[in-house]
Amino acid sequence: MTPAGLAVNQLVTFGHGAAAKTESSINNDMQFIVSLVAFSYASLALAGACTGNGDSFSQECVTLYNGENCPSNGVEASYKPTCAGNCYVYGFNSLNVQGSYFYGTNCHAYSDSNCQNEIGSSGNIVGAGAGKCFNFQGGQSMKCYYNC
């Protein structure tokens, strides 16, 4: 027993008046804050940016290469595709196409700069880990779709 006959495990009040908080409510607040921070970090991982080299598992990503077979030293650009299927204009010779574990990415490559003369397609890539490489020699534009 402590002075005044209080047991150690009884509530202790911090502060004064209406703003006073008990040790229990402070612990609940801290648990909420820790949960909120953990959820925020998990959300960042799910909504993370395309890394540019196809190694970001579980994220949609299209990486463009200037050489055949997606050489690691030949990265030109990368982006996260959407369902809008916009015409992306950039010269490339190979693409690494990556879906997520739940949804697929499908790319169509074109030999012209306005997405009209198709030279090939990746097919729908779902859950491919680091993605799959496709050679499209002389590609000038593409349309890639994710989660459509």
mmCIF file of C-alpha atoms in Angstrom:
data_model
loop_
_atom_site.group_PDB
_atom_site.id
_atom_site.type_symbol
_atom_site.label_atom_id
_atom_site.label_comp_id
_atom_site.label_asym_id
_atom_site.label_seq_id
_atom_site.Cartn_x
_atom_site.Cartn_y
_atom_site.Cartn_z
ATOM 1 C CA MET A 1 0.000 0.000 0.000
ATOM 2 C CA THR A 2 1.076 3.539 -0.722
ATOM 3 C CA PRO A 3 0.458 6.650 1.417
ATOM 4 C CA ALA A 4 -3.222 7.510 1.873
ATOM 5 C CA GLY A 5 -4.115 3.840 1.410
ATOM 6 C CA LEU A 6 -4.071 3.772 -2.421
ATOM 7 C CA ALA A 7 -3.146 0.554 -4.141
ATOM 8 C CA VAL A 8 -0.378 0.893 -6.749
ATOM 9 C CA ASN A 9 -2.604 -0.329 -9.594
ATOM 10 C CA GLN A 10 -5.321 2.285 -9.064
ATOM 11 C CA LEU A 11 -5.772 5.094 -11.584
ATOM 12 C CA VAL A 12 -3.497 8.091 -11.276
ATOM 13 C CA THR A 13 -4.732 11.454 -12.587
ATOM 14 C CA PHE A 14 -2.421 13.760 -14.577
ATOM 15 C CA GLY A 15 -3.313 17.438 -14.991
ATOM 16 C CA HIS A 16 -6.053 19.501 -13.414
ATOM 17 C CA GLY A 17 -9.756 20.017 -13.937
ATOM 18 C CA ALA A 18 -11.494 19.185 -17.222
ATOM 19 C CA ALA A 19 -8.154 18.633 -18.989
ATOM 20 C CA ALA A 20 -7.069 15.974 -16.506
ATOM 21 C CA LYS A 21 -6.199 12.587 -18.001
ATOM 22 C CA THR A 22 -5.888 9.282 -16.266
ATOM 23 C CA GLU A 23 -2.957 6.981 -16.845
ATOM 24 C CA SER A 24 -5.362 4.603 -18.576
ATOM 25 C CA SER A 25 -6.602 7.232 -21.056
ATOM 26 C CA ILE A 26 -3.021 8.333 -21.788
ATOM 27 C CA ASN A 27 -2.116 4.706 -22.562
ATOM 28 C CA ASN A 28 -5.132 4.484 -24.880
ATOM 29 C CA ASP A 29 -4.048 7.703 -26.618
ATOM 30 C CA MET A 30 -0.518 6.363 -27.069
ATOM 31 C CA GLN A 31 -1.822 3.065 -28.463
ATOM 32 C CA PHE A 32 -3.958 5.006 -30.938
ATOM 33 C CA ILE A 33 -0.998 7.164 -32.028
ATOM 34 C CA VAL A 34 1.272 4.131 -32.447
ATOM 35 C CA SER A 35 -1.443 2.356 -34.469
ATOM 36 C CA LEU A 36 -1.950 5.449 -36.623
ATOM 37 C CA VAL A 37 1.782 5.749 -37.352
ATOM 38 C CA ALA A 38 2.055 2.030 -38.178
ATOM 39 C CA PHE A 39 -0.960 2.261 -40.504
ATOM 40 C CA SER A 40 0.558 5.307 -42.213
ATOM 41 C CA TYR A 41 3.798 3.460 -42.923
ATOM 42 C CA ALA A 42 1.875 0.439 -44.225
ATOM 43 C CA SER A 43 -0.135 2.721 -46.515
ATOM 44 C CA LEU A 44 3.053 4.260 -47.863
ATOM 45 C CA ALA A 45 4.323 0.815 -48.772
ATOM 46 C CA LEU A 46 1.099 0.061 -50.620
ATOM 47 C CA ALA A 47 1.012 3.392 -52.413
ATOM 48 C CA GLY A 48 4.740 3.712 -52.942
ATOM 49 C CA ALA A 49 6.247 5.210 -56.067
ATOM 50 C CA CYS A 50 7.579 3.044 -58.860
ATOM 51 C CA THR A 51 11.230 2.366 -58.046
ATOM 52 C CA GLY A 52 12.437 2.452 -61.633
ATOM 53 C CA ASN A 53 14.201 -0.907 -61.608
ATOM 54 C CA GLY A 54 11.334 -3.357 -61.230
ATOM 55 C CA ASP A 55 12.383 -4.620 -57.796
ATOM 56 C CA SER A 56 9.478 -3.213 -55.818
ATOM 57 C CA PHE A 57 7.464 -6.360 -55.141
ATOM 58 C CA SER A 58 3.678 -6.051 -54.995
ATOM 59 C CA GLN A 59 3.555 -2.712 -56.840
ATOM 60 C CA GLU A 60 2.498 -1.936 -60.361
ATOM 61 C CA CYS A 61 5.376 -0.586 -62.416
ATOM 62 C CA VAL A 62 6.504 -0.282 -66.022
ATOM 63 C CA THR A 63 10.226 0.261 -66.600
ATOM 64 C CA LEU A 64 11.645 1.240 -70.014
ATOM 65 C CA TYR A 65 15.114 0.119 -71.168
ATOM 66 C CA ASN A 66 17.330 1.235 -74.043
ATOM 67 C CA GLY A 67 18.676 -2.295 -74.587
ATOM 68 C CA GLU A 68 17.202 -5.740 -75.129
ATOM 69 C CA ASN A 69 16.334 -8.071 -72.234
ATOM 70 C CA CYS A 70 15.904 -5.242 -69.700
ATOM 71 C CA PRO A 71 19.588 -4.631 -68.831
ATOM 72 C CA SER A 72 20.039 -3.176 -65.337
ATOM 73 C CA ASN A 73 22.374 -0.485 -66.690
ATOM 74 C CA GLY A 74 19.930 0.545 -69.437
ATOM 75 C CA VAL A 75 17.011 2.029 -67.472
ATOM 76 C CA GLU A 76 15.528 4.980 -69.351
ATOM 77 C CA ALA A 77 12.421 5.746 -67.290
ATOM 78 C CA SER A 78 9.646 4.154 -65.244
ATOM 79 C CA TYR A 79 6.123 4.966 -64.204
ATOM 80 C CA LYS A 80 3.054 3.592 -62.428
ATOM 81 C CA PRO A 81 0.328 2.730 -64.944
ATOM 82 C CA THR A 82 -3.370 3.384 -64.310
ATOM 83 C CA CYS A 83 -6.574 2.153 -65.903
ATOM 84 C CA ALA A 84 -6.726 5.317 -68.051
ATOM 85 C CA GLY A 85 -4.397 3.797 -70.670
ATOM 86 C CA ASN A 86 -2.752 7.063 -71.648
ATOM 87 C CA CYS A 87 -0.307 7.064 -74.562
ATOM 88 C CA TYR A 88 3.179 7.280 -73.022
ATOM 89 C CA VAL A 89 5.712 8.552 -75.585
ATOM 90 C CA TYR A 90 9.336 7.539 -74.985
ATOM 91 C CA GLY A 91 11.779 5.462 -77.040
ATOM 92 C CA PHE A 92 12.613 1.976 -75.693
ATOM 93 C CA ASN A 93 13.766 -1.483 -76.763
ATOM 94 C CA SER A 94 12.462 -3.522 -73.843
ATOM 95 C CA LEU A 95 9.952 -3.154 -71.009
ATOM 96 C CA ASN A 96 9.738 -4.688 -67.570
ATOM 97 C CA VAL A 97 6.032 -5.020 -66.792
ATOM 98 C CA GLN A 98 4.946 -5.622 -63.223
ATOM 99 C CA GLY A 99 1.494 -6.038 -61.701
ATOM 100 C CA SER A 100 0.677 -6.304 -58.032
ATOM 101 C CA TYR A 101 -0.147 -9.502 -56.169
ATOM 102 C CA PHE A 102 -3.845 -8.785 -56.738
ATOM 103 C CA TYR A 103 -4.180 -6.861 -60.017
ATOM 104 C CA GLY A 104 -2.548 -7.052 -63.412
ATOM 105 C CA THR A 105 -0.653 -4.687 -65.694
ATOM 106 C CA ASN A 106 -1.044 -5.033 -69.461
ATOM 107 C CA CYS A 107 1.131 -3.031 -71.893
ATOM 108 C CA HIS A 108 0.817 -2.497 -75.647
ATOM 109 C CA ALA A 109 3.950 -1.246 -77.444
ATOM 110 C CA TYR A 110 3.860 0.868 -80.620
ATOM 111 C CA SER A 111 6.440 1.708 -83.289
ATOM 112 C CA ASP A 112 5.129 5.265 -83.728
ATOM 113 C CA SER A 113 4.865 8.200 -81.321
ATOM 114 C CA ASN A 114 1.057 8.317 -81.153
ATOM 115 C CA CYS A 115 0.142 4.750 -80.096
ATOM 116 C CA GLN A 116 -1.291 3.567 -83.420
ATOM 117 C CA ASN A 117 1.062 0.947 -84.946
ATOM 118 C CA GLU A 118 1.157 -1.856 -82.368
ATOM 119 C CA ILE A 119 4.283 -4.031 -82.353
ATOM 120 C CA GLY A 120 3.373 -6.241 -79.401
ATOM 121 C CA SER A 121 1.707 -6.721 -76.050
ATOM 122 C CA SER A 122 2.823 -7.989 -72.664
ATOM 123 C CA GLY A 123 -0.435 -9.678 -71.765
ATOM 124 C CA ASN A 124 -1.852 -9.246 -68.266
ATOM 125 C CA ILE A 125 0.957 -9.623 -65.710
ATOM 126 C CA VAL A 126 -0.319 -10.414 -62.194
ATOM 127 C CA GLY A 127 1.812 -11.288 -59.188
ATOM 128 C CA ALA A 128 5.040 -11.525 -61.170
ATOM 129 C CA GLY A 129 7.393 -10.580 -58.340
ATOM 130 C CA ALA A 130 9.947 -8.310 -59.981
ATOM 131 C CA GLY A 131 7.989 -8.275 -63.260
ATOM 132 C CA LYS A 132 8.543 -9.806 -66.680
ATOM 133 C CA CYS A 133 10.754 -8.456 -69.441
ATOM 134 C CA PHE A 134 9.490 -8.021 -73.002
ATOM 135 C CA ASN A 135 11.555 -6.989 -76.027
ATOM 136 C CA PHE A 136 9.971 -4.406 -78.347
ATOM 137 C CA GLN A 137 12.849 -3.307 -80.583
ATOM 138 C CA GLY A 138 12.340 0.297 -81.723
ATOM 139 C CA GLY A 139 9.352 1.002 -79.483
ATOM 140 C CA GLN A 140 8.364 4.676 -79.525
ATOM 141 C CA SER A 141 5.183 4.752 -77.430
ATOM 142 C CA MET A 142 3.016 2.523 -75.251
ATOM 143 C CA LYS A 143 -0.293 2.205 -73.471
ATOM 144 C CA CYS A 144 -0.228 0.347 -70.196
ATOM 145 C CA TYR A 145 -3.265 -0.507 -68.105
ATOM 146 C CA TYR A 146 -3.342 -1.452 -64.425
ATOM 147 C CA ASN A 147 -6.307 -2.889 -62.511
ATOM 148 C CA CYS A 148 -8.857 -2.497 -65.307
#
